[in-house]
mmCIF file of C-alpha atoms and ligand atoms in Angstrom:
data_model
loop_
_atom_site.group_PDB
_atom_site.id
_atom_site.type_symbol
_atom_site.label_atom_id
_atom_site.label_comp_id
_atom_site.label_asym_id
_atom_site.label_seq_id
_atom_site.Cartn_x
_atom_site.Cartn_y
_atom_site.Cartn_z
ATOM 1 C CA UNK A 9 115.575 68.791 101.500
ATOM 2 C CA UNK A 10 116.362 72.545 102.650
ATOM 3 C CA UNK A 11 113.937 73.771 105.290
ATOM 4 C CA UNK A 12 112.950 77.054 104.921
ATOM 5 C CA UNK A 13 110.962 78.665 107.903
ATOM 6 C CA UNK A 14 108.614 82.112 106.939
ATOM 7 C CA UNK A 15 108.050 84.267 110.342
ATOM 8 C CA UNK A 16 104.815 86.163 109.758
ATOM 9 C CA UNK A 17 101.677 84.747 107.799
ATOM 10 C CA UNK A 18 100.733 88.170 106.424
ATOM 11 C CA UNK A 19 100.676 89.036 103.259
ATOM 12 C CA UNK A 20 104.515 89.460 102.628
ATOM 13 C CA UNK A 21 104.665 85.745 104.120
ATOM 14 C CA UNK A 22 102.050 84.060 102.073
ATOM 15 C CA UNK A 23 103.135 85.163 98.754
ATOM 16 C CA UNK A 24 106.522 84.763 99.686
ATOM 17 C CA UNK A 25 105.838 81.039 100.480
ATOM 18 C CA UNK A 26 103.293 80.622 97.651
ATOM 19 C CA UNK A 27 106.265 82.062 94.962
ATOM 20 C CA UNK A 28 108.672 80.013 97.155
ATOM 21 C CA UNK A 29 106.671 76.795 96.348
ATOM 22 C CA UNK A 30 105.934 78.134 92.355
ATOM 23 C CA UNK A 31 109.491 79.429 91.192
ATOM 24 C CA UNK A 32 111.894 77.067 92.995
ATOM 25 C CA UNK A 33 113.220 73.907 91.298
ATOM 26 C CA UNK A 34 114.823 72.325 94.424
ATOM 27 C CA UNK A 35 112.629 70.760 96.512
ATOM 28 C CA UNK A 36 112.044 72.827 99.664
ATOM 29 C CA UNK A 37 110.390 71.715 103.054
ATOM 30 C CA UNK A 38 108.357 75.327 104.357
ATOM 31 C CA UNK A 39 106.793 76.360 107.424
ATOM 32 C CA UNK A 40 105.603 79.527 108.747
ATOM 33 C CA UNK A 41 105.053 80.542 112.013
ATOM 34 C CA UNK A 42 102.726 83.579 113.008
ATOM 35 C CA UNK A 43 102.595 84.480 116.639
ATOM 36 C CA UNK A 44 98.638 85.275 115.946
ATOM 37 C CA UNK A 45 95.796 83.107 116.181
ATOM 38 C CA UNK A 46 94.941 83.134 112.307
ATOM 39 C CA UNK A 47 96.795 84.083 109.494
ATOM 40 C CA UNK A 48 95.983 87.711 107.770
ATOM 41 C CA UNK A 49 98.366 89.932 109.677
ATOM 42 C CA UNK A 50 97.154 93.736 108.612
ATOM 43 C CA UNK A 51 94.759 92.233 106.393
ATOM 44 C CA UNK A 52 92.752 90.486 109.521
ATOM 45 C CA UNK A 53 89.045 89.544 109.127
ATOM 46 C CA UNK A 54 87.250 88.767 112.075
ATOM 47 C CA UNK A 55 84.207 86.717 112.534
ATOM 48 C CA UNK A 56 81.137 87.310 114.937
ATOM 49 C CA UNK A 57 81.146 84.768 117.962
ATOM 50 C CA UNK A 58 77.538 84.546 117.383
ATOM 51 C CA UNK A 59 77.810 84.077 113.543
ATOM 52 C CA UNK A 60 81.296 83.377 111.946
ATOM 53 C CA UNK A 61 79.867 84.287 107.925
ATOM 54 C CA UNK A 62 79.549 87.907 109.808
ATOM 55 C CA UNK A 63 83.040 88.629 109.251
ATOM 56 C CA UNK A 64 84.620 92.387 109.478
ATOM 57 C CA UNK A 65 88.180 93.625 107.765
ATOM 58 C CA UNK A 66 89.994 95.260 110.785
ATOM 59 C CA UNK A 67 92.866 96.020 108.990
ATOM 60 C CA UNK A 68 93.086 96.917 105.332
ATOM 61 C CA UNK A 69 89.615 97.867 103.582
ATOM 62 C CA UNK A 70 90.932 97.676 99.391
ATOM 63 C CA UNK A 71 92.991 97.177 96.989
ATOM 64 C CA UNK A 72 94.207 100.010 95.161
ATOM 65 C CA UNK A 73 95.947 98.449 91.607
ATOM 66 C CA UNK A 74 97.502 101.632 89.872
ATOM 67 C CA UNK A 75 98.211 101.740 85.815
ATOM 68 C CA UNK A 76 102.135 100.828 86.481
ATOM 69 C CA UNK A 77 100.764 97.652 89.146
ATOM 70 C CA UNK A 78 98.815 96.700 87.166
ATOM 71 C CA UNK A 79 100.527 95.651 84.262
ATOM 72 C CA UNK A 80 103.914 94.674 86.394
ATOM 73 C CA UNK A 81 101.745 92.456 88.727
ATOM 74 C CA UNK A 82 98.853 91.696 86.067
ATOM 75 C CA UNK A 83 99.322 88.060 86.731
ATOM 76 C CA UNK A 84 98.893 88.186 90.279
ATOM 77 C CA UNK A 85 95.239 90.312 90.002
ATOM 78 C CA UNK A 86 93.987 88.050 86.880
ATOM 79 C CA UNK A 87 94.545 84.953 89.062
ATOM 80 C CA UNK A 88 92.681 86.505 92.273
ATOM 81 C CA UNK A 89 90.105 87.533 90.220
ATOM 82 C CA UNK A 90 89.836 84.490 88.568
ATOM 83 C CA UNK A 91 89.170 82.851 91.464
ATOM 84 C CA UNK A 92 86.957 85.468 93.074
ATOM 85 C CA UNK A 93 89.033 85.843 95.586
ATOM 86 C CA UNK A 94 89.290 89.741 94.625
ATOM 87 C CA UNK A 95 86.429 91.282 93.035
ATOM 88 C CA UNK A 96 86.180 95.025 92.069
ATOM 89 C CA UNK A 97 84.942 97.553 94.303
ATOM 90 C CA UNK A 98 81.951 99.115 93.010
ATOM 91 C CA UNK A 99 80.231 100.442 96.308
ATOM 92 C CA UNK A 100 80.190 104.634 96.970
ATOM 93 C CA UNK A 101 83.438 105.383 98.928
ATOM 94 C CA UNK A 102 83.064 109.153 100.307
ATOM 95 C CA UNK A 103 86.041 111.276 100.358
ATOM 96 C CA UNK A 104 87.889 108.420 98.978
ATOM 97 C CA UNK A 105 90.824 110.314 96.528
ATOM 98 C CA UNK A 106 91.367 108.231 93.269
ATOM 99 C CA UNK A 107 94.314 109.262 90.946
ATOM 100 C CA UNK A 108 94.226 108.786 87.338
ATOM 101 C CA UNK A 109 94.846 105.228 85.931
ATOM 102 C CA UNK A 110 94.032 103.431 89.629
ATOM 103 C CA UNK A 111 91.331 101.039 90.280
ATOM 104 C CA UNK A 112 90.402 98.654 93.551
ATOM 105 C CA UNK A 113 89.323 95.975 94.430
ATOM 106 C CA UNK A 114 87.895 94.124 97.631
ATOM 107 C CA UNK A 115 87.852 90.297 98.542
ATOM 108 C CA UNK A 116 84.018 89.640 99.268
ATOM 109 C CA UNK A 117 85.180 86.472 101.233
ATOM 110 C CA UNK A 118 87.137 88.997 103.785
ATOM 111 C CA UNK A 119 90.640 90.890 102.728
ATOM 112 C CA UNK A 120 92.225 87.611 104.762
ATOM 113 C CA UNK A 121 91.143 85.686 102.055
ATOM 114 C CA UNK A 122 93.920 86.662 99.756
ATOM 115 C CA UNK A 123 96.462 85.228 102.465
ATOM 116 C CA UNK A 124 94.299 82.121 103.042
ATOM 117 C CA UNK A 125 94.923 81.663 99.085
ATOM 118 C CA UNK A 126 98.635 82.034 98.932
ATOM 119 C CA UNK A 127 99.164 80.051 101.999
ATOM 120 C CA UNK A 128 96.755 77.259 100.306
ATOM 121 C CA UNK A 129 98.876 77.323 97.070
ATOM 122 C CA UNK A 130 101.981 77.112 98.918
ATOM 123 C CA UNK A 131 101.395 73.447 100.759
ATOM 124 C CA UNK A 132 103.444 75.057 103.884
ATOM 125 C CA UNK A 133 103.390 73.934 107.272
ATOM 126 C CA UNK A 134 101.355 76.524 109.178
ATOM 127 C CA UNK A 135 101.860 77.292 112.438
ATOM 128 C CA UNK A 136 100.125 79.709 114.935
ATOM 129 C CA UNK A 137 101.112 81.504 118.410
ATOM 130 C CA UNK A 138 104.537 80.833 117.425
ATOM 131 C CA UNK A 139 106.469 84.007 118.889
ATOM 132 C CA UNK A 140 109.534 84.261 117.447
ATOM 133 C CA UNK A 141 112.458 85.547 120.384
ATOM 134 C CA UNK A 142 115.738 84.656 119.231
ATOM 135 C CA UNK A 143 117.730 83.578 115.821
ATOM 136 C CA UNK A 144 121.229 81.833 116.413
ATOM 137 C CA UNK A 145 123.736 80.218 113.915
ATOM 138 C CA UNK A 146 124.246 76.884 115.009
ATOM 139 C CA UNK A 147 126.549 74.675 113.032
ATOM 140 C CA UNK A 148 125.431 76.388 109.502
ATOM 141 C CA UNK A 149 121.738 75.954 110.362
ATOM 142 C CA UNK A 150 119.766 79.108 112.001
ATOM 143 C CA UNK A 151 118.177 78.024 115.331
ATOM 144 C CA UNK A 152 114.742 80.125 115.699
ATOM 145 C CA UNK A 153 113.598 80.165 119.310
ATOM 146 C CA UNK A 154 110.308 81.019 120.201
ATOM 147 C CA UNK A 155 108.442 82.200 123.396
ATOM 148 C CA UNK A 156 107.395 78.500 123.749
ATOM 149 C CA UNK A 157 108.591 74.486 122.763
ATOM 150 C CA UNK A 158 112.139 73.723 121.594
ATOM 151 C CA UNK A 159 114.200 75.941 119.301
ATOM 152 C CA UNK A 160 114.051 74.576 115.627
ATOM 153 C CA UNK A 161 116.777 74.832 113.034
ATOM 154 C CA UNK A 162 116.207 76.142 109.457
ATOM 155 C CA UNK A 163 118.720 76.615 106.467
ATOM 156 C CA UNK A 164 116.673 79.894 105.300
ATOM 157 C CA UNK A 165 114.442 81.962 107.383
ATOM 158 C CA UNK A 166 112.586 85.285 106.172
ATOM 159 C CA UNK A 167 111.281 87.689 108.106
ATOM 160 C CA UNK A 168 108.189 89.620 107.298
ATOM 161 C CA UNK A 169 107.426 91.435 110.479
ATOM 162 C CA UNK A 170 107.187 95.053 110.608
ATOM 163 C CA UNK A 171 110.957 96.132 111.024
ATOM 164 C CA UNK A 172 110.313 97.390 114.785
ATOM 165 C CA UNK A 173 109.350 93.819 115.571
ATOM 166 C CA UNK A 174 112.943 92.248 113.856
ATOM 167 C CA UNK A 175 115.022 94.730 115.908
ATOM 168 C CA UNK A 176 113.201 93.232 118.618
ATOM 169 C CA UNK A 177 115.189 89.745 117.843
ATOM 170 C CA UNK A 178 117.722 88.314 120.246
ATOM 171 C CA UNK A 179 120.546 86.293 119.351
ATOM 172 C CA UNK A 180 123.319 86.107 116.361
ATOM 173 C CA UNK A 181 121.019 88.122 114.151
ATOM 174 C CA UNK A 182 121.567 91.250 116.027
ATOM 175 C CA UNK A 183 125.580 91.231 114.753
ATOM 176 C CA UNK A 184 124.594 90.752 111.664
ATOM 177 C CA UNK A 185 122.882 94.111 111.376
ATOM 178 C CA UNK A 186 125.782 96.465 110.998
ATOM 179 C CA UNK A 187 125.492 99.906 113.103
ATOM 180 C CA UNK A 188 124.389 101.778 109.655
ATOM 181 C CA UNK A 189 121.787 99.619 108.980
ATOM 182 C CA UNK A 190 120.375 99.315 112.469
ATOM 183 C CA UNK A 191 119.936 102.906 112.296
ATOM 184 C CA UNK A 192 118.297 103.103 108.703
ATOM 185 C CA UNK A 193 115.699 100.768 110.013
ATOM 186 C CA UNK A 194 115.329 102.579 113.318
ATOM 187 C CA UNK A 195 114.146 105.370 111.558
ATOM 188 C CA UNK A 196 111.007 103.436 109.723
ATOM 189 C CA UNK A 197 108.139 104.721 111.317
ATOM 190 C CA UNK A 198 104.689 103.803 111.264
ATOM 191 C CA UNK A 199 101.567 104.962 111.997
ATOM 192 C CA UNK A 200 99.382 103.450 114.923
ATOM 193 C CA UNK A 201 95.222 103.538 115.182
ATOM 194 C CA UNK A 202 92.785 101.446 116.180
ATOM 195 C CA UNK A 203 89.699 99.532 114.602
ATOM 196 C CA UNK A 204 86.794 98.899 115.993
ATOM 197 C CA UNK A 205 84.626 95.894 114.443
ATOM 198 C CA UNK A 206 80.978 95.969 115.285
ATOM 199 C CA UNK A 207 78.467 92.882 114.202
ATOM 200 C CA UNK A 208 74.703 93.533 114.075
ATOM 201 C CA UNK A 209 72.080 90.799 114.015
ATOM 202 C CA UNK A 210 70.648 89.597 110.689
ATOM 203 C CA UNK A 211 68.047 92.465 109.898
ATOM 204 C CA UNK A 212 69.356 95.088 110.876
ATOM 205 C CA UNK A 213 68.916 98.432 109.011
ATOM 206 C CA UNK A 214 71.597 100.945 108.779
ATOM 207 C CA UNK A 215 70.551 103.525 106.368
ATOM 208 C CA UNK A 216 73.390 105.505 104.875
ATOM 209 C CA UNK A 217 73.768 106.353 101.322
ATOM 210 C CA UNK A 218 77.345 105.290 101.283
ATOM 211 C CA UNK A 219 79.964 101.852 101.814
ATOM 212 C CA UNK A 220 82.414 103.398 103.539
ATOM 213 C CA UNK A 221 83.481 106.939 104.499
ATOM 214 C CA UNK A 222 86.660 109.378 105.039
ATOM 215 C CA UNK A 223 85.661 111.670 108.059
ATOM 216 C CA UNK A 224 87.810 114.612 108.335
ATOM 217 C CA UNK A 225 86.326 116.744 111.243
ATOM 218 C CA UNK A 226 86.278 114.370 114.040
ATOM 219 C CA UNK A 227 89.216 114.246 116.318
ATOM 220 C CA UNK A 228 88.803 110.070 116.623
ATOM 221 C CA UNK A 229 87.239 108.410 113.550
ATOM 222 C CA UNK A 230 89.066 109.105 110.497
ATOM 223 C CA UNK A 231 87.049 106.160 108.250
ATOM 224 C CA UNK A 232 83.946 103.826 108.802
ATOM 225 C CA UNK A 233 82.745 101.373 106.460
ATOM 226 C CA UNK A 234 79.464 98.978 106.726
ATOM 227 C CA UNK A 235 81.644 96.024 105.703
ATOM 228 C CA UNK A 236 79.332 93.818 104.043
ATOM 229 C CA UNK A 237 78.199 96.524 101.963
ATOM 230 C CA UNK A 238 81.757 96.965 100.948
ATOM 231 C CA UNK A 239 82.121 94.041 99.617
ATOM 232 C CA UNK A 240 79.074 93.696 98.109
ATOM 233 C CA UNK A 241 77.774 90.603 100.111
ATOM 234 C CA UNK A 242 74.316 91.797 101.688
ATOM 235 C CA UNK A 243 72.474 89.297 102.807
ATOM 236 C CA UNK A 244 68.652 88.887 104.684
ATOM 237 C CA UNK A 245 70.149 85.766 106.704
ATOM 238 C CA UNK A 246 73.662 87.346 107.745
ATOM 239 C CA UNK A 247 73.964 90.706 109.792
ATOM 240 C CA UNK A 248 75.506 93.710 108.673
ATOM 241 C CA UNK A 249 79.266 94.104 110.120
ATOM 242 C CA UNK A 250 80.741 97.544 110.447
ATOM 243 C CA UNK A 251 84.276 99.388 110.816
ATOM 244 C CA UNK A 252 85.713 101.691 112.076
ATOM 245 C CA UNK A 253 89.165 103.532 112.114
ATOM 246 C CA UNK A 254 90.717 105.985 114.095
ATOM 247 C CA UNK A 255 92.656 109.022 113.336
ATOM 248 C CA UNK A 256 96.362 108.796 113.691
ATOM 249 C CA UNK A 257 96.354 111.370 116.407
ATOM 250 C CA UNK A 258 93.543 109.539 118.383
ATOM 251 C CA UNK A 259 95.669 106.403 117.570
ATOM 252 C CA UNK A 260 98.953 107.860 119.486
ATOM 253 C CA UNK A 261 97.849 109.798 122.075
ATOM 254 C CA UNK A 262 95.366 106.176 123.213
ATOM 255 C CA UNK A 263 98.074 103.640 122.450
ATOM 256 C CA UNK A 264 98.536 102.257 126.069
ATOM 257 C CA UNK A 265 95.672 102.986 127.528
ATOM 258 C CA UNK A 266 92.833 99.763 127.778
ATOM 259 C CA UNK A 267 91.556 98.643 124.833
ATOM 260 C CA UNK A 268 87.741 98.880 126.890
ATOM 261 C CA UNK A 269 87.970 102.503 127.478
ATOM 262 C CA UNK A 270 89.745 102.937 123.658
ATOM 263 C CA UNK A 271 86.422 101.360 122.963
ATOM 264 C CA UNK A 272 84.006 103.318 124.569
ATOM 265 C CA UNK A 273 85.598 106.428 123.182
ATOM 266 C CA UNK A 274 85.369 105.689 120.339
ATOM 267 C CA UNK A 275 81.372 104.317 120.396
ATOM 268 C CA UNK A 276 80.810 108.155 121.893
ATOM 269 C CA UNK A 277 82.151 109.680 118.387
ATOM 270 C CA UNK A 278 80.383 107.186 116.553
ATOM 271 C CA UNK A 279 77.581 108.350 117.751
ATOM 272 C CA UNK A 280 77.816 111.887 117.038
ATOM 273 C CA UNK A 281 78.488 110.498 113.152
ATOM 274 C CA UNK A 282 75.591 108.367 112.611
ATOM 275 C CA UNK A 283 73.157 109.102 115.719
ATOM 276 C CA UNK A 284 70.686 106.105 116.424
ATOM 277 C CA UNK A 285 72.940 103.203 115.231
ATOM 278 C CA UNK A 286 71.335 100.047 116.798
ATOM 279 C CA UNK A 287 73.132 98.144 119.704
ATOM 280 C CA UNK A 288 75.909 95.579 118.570
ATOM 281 C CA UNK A 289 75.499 91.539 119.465
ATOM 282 C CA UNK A 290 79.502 91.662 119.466
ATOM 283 C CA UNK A 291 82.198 93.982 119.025
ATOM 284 C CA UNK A 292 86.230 93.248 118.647
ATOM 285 C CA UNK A 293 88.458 96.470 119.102
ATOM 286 C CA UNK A 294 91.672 96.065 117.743
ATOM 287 C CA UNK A 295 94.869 98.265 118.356
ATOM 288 C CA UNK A 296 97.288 98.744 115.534
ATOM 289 C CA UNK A 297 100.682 99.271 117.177
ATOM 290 C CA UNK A 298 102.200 99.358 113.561
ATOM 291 C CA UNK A 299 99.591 100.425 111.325
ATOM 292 C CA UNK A 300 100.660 101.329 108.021
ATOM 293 C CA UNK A 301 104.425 102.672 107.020
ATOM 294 C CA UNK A 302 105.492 106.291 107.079
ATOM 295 C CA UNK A 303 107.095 108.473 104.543
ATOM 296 C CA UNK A 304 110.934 107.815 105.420
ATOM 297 C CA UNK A 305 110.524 103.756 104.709
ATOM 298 C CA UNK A 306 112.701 104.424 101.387
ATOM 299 C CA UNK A 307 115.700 105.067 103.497
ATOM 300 C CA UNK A 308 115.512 101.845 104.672
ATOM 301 C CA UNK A 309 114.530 99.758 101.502
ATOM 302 C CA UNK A 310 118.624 98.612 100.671
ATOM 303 C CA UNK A 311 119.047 97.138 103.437
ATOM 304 C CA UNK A 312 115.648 95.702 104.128
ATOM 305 C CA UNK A 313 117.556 92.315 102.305
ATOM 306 C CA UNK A 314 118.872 91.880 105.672
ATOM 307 C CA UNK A 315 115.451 90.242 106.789
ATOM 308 C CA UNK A 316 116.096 87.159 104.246
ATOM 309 C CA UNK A 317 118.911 85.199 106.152
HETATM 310 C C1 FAD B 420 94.208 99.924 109.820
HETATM 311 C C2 FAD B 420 94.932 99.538 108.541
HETATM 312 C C3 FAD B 420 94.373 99.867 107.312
HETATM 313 C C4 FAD B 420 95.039 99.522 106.140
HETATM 314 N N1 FAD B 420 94.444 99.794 104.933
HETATM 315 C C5 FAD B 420 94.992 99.322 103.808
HETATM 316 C C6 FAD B 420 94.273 99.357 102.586
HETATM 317 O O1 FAD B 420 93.120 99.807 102.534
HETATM 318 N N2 FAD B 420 94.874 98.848 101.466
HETATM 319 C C7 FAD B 420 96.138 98.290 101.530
HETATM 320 O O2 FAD B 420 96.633 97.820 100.493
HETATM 321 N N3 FAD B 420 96.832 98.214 102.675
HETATM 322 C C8 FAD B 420 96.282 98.697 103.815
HETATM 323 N N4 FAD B 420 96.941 98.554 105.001
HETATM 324 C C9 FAD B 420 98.320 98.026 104.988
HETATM 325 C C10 FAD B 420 98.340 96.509 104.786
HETATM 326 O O3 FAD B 420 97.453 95.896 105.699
HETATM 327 C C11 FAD B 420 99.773 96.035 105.025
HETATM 328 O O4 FAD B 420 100.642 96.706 104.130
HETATM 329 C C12 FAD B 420 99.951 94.540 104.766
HETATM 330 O O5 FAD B 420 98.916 93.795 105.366
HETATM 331 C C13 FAD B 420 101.315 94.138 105.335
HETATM 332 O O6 FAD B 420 101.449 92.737 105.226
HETATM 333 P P1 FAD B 420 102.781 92.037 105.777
HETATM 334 O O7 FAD B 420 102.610 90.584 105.568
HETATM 335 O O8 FAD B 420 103.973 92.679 105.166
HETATM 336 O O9 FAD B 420 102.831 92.408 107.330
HETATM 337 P P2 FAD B 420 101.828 91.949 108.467
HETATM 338 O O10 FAD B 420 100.458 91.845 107.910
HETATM 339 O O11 FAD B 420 102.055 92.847 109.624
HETATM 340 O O12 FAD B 420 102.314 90.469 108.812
HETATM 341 C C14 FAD B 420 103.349 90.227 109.710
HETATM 342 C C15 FAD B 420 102.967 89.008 110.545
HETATM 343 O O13 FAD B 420 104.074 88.709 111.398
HETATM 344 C C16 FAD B 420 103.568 88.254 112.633
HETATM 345 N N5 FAD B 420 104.630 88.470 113.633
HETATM 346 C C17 FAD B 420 105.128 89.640 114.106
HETATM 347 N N6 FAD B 420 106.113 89.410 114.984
HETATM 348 C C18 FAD B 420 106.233 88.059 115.072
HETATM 349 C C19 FAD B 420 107.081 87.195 115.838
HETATM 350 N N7 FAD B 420 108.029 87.669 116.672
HETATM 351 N N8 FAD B 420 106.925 85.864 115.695
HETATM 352 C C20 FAD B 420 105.972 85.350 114.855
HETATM 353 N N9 FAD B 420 105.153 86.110 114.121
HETATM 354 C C21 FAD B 420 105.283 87.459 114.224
HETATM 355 C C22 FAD B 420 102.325 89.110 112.887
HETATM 356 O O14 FAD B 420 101.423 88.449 113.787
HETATM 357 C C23 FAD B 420 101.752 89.241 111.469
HETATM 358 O O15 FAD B 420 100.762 88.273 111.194
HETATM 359 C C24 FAD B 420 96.295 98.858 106.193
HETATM 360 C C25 FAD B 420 96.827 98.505 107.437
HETATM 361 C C26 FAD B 420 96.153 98.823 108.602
HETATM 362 C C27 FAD B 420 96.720 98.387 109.934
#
């Protein structure tokens, strides 16, 4: 049976392993391996320590499904929705810009709930804090190293890492990038910010008019949302979570500084935005090194298959 190992359970890795599992005839052992705790990736939702149904999405908030998407991928949203997983978003959004044709959706259960699903369907080995290092050919197998155990050896391995984290790789897969390549990918860039999650105890009040909100004259938070409202899941018995974004700028100019002092920062703007918020039980401040993709990733896309070795 050909073993087939998935680096990454994000998104990209769940539905590839899920489609893997649907669309192939030949019977295929898979694992993936995430070098995170949980599997989510971008689309992370963390749980209070005091109360894991208080969860927050640190990473992506929706999903926006536009006219073309949603008739080339209407299979994928009627089987989400069909199992709740993804249910349309029908809380006030300020400043959010809608184009003709689009709608989107949230997953009430957390935006990591999508993931959890694929990787479900899939039947895969999963595997956490499982760093990938090095990939080496090794009599027709590749060997995948890791920062700890034994190397392993797979027939197929995909990557779904952002691309600065495969140029990262040691080992035979470095010659098999040629020198154009190497540079097409060098020249992805993405965005960095950080998130800050903040979990109030059940009962608390916070009394805006709105889910979630695009700020455009503060220097540090570009987007807050009260989470739970979001997604429509407001409960007496479960506290209200709430995130926060920063701006790109804010994102750059703080990326190596400590993620206690990002922190505090940002708590000062927050409360210039909504003065009065009540004190946290927990908080979990999350840096995005490689947020979301810049403009140029087109140049990149032919030889992005590459990544599937
Ligand atoms: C702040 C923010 C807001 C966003 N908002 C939205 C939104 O509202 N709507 C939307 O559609 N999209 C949004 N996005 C983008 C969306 O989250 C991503 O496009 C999507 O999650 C990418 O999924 P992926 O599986 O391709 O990559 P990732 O989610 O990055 O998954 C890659 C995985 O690989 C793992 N990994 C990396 N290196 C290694 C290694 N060496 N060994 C083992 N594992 C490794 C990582 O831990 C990670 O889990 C947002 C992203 C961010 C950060």
């Amino acid at each position: 049976m050909a073993r087939v190992l998935i680096v990454g359970a994000g998104l990209t890795g769940s539905l590839c392993a899920a489609l893997l599992r649907r669309e192939t005839a030949r019977p295929l052992h898979l694992t993936v391996w995430d070098k995170a705790g949980d599997s989510g990736g971008r689309m992370i939702t963390a749980s209070s320590p005091h109360n894991s149904q208080c969860t927050v999405d640190l990473g992506a908030q929706y999903i926006t499904c536009t006219s073309h998407h949603a008739k080339k991928h209407q299979s994928f949203y009627d089987e989400l929705l069909a199992h709740g997983v993804l249910k349309p978003l029908t809380s006030p959004i300020e400043g959010m810009v809608m184009k003709d044709g689009e709608c989107n959706f949230v997953a009430p259960q957390g935006v990591s709930s999508i993931i959890k699903h694929y990787l479900k369907e899939s039947g895969a080995d999963i595997c956490f804090r499982q760093c990938v290092t090095q990939i080496n050919l090794r009599n027709d197998k590749w060997e995948v190293s890791k920062e700890t155990g034994s190397p392993e050896q797979f027939d197929i391995v995909v990557l779904t890492m952002p691309v600065p984290q495969i140029l990262q790789l040691q080992g035979d897969i470095t010659n098999l990038i040629s020198e154009r390549q190497r540079q097409q990918l060098e020249s992805v860039s993405y965005s960095s910010r950080y998130a800050l999650g903040l979990f109030y105890e059940a009962g608390t009040k916070i009394d805006v008019p709105w889910a979630g909100q695009y700020i455009n004259s503060n220097p540090c938070i570009r987007f807050i949302s009260i989470d739970n409202k979001k997604r429509n899941i407001e409960s007496s018995e479960i506290g209200p979570s709430l995130v926060v974004h920063t701006t790109v700028p804010f994102g750059v100019t703080h990326l190596e500084h400590s993620t206690e002092d990002v922190q505090e920062l940002i708590f000062q703007q927050l409360e210039d935005i909504l003065p009065g918020l009540p004190p946290p039980v927990a908080t979990k401040c999350q840096k995005w090194r490689h947020s979301q993709v810049g403009w140029n990733w087109k140049a990149a896309t032919d030889c992005m298959n590459i990544i599937k070795l």
